[in-house]
Short mmCIF file of C-alpha atoms in Angstrom, two decimals:
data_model
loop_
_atom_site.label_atom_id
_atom_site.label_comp_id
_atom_site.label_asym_id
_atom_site.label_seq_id
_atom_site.Cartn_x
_atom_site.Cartn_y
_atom_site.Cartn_z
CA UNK A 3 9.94 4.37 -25.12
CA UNK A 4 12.36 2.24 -23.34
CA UNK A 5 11.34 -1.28 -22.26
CA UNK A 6 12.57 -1.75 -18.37
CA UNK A 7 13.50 -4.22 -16.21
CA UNK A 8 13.78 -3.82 -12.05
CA UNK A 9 17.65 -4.48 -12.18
CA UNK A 10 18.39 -3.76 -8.54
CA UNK A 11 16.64 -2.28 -4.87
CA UNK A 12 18.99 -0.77 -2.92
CA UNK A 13 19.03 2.06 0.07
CA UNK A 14 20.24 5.56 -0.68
CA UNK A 15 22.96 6.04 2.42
CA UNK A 16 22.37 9.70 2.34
CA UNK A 17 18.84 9.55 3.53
CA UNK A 18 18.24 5.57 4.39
CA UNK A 19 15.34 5.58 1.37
CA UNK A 20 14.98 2.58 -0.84
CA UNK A 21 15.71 3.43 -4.50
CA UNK A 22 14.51 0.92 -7.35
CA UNK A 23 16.87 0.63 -10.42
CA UNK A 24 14.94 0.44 -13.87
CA UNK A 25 17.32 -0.83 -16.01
CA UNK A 26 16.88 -0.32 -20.07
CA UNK A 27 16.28 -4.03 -21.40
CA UNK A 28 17.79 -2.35 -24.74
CA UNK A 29 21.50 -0.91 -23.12
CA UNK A 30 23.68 -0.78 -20.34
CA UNK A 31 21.96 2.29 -18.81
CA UNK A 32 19.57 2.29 -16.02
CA UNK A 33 17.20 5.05 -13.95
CA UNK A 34 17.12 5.13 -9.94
CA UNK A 35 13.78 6.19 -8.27
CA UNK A 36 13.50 6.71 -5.00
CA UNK A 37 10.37 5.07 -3.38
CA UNK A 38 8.67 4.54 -0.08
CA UNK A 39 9.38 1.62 2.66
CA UNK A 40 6.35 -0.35 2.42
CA UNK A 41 6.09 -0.33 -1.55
CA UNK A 42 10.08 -1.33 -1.28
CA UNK A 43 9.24 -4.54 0.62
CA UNK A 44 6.28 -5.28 -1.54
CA UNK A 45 8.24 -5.01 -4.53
CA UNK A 46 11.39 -7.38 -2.70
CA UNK A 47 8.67 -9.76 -1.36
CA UNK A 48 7.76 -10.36 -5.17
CA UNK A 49 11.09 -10.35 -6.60
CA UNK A 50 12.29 -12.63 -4.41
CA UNK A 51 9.48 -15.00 -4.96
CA UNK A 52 8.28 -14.70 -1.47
CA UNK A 53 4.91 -14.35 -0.48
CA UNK A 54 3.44 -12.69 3.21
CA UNK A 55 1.17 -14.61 5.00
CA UNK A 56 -1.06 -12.18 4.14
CA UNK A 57 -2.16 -10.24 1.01
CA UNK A 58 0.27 -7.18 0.97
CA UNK A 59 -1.49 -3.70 -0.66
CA UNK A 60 -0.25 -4.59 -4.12
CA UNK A 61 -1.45 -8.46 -3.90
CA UNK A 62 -4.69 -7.15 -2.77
CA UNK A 63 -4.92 -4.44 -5.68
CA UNK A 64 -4.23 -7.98 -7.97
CA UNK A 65 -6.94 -9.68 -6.92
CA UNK A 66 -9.40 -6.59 -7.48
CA UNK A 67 -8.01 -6.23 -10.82
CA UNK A 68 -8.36 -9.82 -11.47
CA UNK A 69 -12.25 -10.15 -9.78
CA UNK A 70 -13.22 -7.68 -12.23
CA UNK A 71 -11.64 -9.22 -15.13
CA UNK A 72 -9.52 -6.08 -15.86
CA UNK A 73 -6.16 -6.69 -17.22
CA UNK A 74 -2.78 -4.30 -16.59
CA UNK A 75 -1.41 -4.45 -20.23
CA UNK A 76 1.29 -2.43 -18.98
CA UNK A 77 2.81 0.76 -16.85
CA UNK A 78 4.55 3.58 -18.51
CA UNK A 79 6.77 6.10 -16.21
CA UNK A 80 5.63 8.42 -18.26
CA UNK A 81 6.84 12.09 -16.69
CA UNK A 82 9.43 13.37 -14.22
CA UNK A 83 8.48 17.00 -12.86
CA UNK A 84 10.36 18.65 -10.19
CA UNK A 85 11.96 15.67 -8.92
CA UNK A 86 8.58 13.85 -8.82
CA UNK A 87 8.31 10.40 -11.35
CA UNK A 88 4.84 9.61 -12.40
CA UNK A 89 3.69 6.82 -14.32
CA UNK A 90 0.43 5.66 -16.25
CA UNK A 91 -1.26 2.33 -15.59
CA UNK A 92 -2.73 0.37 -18.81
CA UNK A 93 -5.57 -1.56 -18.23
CA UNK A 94 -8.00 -3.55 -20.08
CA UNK A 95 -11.32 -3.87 -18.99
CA UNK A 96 -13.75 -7.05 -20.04
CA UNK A 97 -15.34 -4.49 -22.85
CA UNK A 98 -11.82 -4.18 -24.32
CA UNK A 99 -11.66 -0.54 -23.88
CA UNK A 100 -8.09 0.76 -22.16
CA UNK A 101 -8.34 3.31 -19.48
CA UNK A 102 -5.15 5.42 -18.31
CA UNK A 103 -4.94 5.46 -14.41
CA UNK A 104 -2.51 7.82 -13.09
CA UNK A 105 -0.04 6.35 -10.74
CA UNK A 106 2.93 6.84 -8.38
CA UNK A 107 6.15 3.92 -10.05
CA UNK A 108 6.53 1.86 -6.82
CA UNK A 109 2.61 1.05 -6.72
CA UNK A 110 2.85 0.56 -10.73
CA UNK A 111 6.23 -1.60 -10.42
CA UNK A 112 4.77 -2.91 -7.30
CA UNK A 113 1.65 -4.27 -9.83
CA UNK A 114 3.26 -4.70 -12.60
CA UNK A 115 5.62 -7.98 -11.02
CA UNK A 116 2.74 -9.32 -9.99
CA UNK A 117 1.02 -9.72 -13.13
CA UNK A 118 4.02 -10.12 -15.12
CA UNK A 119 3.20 -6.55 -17.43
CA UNK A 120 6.05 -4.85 -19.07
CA UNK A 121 7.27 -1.71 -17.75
CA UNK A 122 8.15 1.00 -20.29
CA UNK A 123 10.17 4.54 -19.31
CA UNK A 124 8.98 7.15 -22.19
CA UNK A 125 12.30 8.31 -23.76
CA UNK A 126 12.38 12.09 -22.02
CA UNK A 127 11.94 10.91 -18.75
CA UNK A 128 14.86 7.80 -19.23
CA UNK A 129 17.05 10.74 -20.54
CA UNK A 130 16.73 13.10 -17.85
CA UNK A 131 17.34 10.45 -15.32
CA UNK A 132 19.48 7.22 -16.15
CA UNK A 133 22.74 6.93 -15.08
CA UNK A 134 25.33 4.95 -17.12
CA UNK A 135 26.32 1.54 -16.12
CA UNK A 136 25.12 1.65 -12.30
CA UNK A 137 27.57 -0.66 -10.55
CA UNK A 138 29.84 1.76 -11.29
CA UNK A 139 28.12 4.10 -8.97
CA UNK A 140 28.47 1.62 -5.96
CA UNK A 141 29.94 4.07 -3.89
CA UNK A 142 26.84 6.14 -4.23
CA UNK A 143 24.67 3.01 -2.79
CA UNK A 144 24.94 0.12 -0.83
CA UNK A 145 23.36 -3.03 -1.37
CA UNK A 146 20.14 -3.95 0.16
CA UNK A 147 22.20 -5.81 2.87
CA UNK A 148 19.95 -5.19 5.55
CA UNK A 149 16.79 -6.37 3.78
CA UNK A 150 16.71 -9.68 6.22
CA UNK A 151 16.42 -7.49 9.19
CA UNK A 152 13.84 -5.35 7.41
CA UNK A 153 11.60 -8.05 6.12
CA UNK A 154 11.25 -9.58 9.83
CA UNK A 155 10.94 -6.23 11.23
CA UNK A 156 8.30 -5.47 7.96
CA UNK A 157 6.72 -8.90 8.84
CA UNK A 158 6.52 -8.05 13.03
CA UNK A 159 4.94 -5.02 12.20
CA UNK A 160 2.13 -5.71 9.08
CA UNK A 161 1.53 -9.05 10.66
CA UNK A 162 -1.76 -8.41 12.54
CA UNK A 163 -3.21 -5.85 10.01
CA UNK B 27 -22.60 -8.02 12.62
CA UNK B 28 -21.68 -5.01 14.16
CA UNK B 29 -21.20 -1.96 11.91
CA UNK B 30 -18.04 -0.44 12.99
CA UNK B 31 -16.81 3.17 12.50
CA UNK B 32 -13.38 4.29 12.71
CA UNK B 33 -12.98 5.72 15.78
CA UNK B 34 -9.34 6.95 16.53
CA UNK B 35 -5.65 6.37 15.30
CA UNK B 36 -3.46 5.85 18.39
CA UNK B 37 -0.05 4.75 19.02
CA UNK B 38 0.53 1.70 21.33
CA UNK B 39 3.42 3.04 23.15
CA UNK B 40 4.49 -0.61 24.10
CA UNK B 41 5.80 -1.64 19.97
CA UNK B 42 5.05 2.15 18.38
CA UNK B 43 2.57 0.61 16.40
CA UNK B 44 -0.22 2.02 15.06
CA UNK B 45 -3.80 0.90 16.16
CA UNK B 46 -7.09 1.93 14.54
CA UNK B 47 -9.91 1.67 16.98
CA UNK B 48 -13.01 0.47 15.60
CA UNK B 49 -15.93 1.77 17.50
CA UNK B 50 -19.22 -0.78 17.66
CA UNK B 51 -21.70 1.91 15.95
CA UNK B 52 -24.68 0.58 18.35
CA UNK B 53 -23.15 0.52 22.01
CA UNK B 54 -19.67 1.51 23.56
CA UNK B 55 -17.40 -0.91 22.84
CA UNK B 56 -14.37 -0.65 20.24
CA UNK B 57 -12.22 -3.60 18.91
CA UNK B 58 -8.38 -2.46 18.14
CA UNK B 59 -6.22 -3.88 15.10
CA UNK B 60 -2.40 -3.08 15.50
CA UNK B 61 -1.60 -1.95 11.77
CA UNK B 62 1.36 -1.04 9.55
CA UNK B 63 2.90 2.48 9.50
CA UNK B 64 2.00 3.02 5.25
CA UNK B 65 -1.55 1.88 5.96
CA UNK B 66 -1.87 3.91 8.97
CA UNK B 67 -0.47 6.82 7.40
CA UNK B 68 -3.14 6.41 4.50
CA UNK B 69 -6.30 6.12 6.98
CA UNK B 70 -5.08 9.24 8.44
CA UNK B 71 -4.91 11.49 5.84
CA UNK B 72 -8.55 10.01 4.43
CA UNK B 73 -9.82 10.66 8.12
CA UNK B 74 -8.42 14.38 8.04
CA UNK B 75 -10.05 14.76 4.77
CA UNK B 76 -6.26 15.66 3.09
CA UNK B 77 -5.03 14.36 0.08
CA UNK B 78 -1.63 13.25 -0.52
CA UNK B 79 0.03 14.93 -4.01
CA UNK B 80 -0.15 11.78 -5.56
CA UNK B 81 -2.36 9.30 -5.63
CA UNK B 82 -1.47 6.59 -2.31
CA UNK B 83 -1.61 3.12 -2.69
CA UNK B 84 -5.84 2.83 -1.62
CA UNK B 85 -6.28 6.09 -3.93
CA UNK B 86 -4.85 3.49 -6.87
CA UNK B 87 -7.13 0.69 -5.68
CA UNK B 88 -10.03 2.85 -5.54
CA UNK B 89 -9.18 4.54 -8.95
CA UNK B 90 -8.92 0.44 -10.45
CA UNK B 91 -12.00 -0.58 -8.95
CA UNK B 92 -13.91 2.56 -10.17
CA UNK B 93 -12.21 2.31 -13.85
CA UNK B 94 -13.91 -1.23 -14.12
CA UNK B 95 -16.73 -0.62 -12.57
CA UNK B 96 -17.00 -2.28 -9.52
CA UNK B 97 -18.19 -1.24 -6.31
CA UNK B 98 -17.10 -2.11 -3.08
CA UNK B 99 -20.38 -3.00 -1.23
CA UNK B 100 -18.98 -4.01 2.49
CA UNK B 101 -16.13 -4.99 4.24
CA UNK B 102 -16.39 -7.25 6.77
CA UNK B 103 -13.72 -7.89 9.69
CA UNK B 104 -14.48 -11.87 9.43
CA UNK B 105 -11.93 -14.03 11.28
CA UNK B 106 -9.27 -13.65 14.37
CA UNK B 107 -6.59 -16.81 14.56
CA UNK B 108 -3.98 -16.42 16.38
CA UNK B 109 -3.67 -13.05 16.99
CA UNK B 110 -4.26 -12.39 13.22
CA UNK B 111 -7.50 -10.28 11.87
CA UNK B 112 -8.72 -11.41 8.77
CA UNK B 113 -11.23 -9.44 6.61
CA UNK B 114 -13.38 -10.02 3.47
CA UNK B 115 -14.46 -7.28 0.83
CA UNK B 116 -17.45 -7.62 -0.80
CA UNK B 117 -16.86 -6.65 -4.63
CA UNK B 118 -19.79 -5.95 -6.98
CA UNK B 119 -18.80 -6.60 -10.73
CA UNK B 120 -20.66 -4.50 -13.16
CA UNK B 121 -22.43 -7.69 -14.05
CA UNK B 122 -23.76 -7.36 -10.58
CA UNK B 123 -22.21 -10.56 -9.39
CA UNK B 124 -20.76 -10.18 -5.72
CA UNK B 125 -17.39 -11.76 -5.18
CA UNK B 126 -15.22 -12.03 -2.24
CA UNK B 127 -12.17 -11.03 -1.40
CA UNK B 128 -9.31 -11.86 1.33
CA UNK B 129 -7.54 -8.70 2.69
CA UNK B 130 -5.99 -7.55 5.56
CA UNK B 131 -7.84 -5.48 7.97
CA UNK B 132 -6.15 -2.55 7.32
CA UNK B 133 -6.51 -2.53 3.83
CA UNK B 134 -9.82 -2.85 3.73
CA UNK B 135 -10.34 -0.18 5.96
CA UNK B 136 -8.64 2.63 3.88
CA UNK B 137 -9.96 1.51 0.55
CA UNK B 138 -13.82 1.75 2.86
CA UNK B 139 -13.22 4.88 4.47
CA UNK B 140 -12.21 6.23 0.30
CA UNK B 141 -15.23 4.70 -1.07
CA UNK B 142 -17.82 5.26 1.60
CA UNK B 143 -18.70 1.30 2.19
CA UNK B 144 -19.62 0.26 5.66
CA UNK B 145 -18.01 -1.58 7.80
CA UNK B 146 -18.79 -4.84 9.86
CA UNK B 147 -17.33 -6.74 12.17
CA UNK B 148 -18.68 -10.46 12.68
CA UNK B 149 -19.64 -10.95 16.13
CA UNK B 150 -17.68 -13.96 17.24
CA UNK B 151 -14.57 -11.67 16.23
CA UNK B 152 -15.84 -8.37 18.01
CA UNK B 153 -17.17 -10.68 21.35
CA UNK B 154 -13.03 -11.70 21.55
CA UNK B 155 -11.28 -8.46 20.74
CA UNK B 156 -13.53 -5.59 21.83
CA UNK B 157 -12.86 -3.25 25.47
CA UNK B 158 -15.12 -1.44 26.94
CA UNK B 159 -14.59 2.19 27.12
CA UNK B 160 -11.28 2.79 24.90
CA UNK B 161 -10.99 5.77 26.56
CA UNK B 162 -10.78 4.38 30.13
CA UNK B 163 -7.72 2.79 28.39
CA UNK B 164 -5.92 5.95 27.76
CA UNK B 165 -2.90 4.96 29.61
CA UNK B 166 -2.18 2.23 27.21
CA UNK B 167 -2.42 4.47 24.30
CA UNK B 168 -1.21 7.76 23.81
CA UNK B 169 -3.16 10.00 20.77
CA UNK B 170 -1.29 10.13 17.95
CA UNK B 171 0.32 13.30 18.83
CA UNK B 172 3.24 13.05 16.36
CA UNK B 173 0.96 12.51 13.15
CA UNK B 174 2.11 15.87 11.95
CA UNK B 175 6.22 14.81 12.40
CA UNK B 176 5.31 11.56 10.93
CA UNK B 177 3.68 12.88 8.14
CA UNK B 178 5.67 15.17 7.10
CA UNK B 179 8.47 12.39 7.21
CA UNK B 180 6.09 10.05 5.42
CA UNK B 181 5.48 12.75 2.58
CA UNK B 182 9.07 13.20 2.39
CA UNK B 183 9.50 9.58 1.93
CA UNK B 184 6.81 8.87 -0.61
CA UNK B 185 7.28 11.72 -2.43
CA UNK B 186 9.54 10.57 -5.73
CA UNK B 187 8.03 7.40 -5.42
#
């Protein structure tokens, strides 16, 4: 099990998606996964410090968790089948008793920054997928440079929902 | 209080946003809430009865609340300032303590529609907001004839993620 970090979010130029880059705390090596637009800006919103005017899906899913004193002890991408990740939710409930709640990564990142829970990548799935110091794979990505013209568009369009 | 009912997903042709129409269940008049693109996407496919391959960002929420035994008694569309909708869910905790929650409109609407909870709109909100007739209003909404383009696009978006 590899402990991760979210090291980067960037946009795949070949089909405009957002990727998230787990980086291994434990090496140099790190695992893209491609995600959807909304979970991208809820997941930049948080790890930029920012917050929405307005509770976002994840902050909302927080405050549920937290109303009925459940606790996310952590997320674990936990499989990778036919080019689909899928990861496991930890939590706690008040009883003490940990239930497994199947999960797509961007929601369970998405979470997981938001109550400061580790993120763990079980060792098959990491070894199918990471890629070997990143930034040398620039080429294959370009930065998130347009994220200020997506978070105003993000915030024109969420902003009366 | 009225009790609402989703009545259609449309497009407002005007922005390409997405509006849910939310029909008063005791006369003819319907109060529309411009929404985001993910959360529209998600009311949809609960509306058509389909299920996305993995579990969408409400199907995670209602999956939490479930795992810690709460129940999601009401929503209620509460508050309009400044063009904003606010909402309030209405969380029962296993101890049987109801708590309240701040959420968007939109969010509360797909988690209601997945958990069968009514919903209400507060009077003072639904006397400001609601038309008479949507469908006299069809020329400022077209149906949301493309669902099954933007679906398929939004599947292809959230499907690694």
């Amino acid at each position: 099990m590899k402990e991760a970090e979210v090291k980067a979010l960037l946009v795949d130029p070949m089909n405009n998606s957002p990727v998230i880059l787990l980086k291994d705390r434990n090496s140099t090596k790190a695992m893209p996964i491609w995600i959807g637009e909304a979970e991208a800006m809820s997941i930049a919103l948080e790890l930029q410090g920012q917050t929405f005017p307005r509770p976002l899906s994840h902050d909302l899913m927080k405050e549920l968790l937290e109303a009925l004193g459940g606790t996310l002890e952590r997320v674990v991408i936990s499989n990778l089948k036919e080019g689909t990740f899928y990861a496991t939710l930890y939590v706690r409930t008040p009883d003490g008793e940990v239930k497994e709640i199947d999960a797509r990564p961007s929601d369970s990142v998405a979470l997981a920054l938001r109550t400061r829970s580790p993120i763990y990548i079980a060792d098959e799935v990491f070894e199918q997928s990471a890629i070997e110091s990143p930034f040398a794979e620039e080429e294959r990505f370009h930065e998130f440079v347009d994220r200020e013209l997506r978070l105003s568009e993000f915030r024109k369009r969420a902003q009366s929902s």
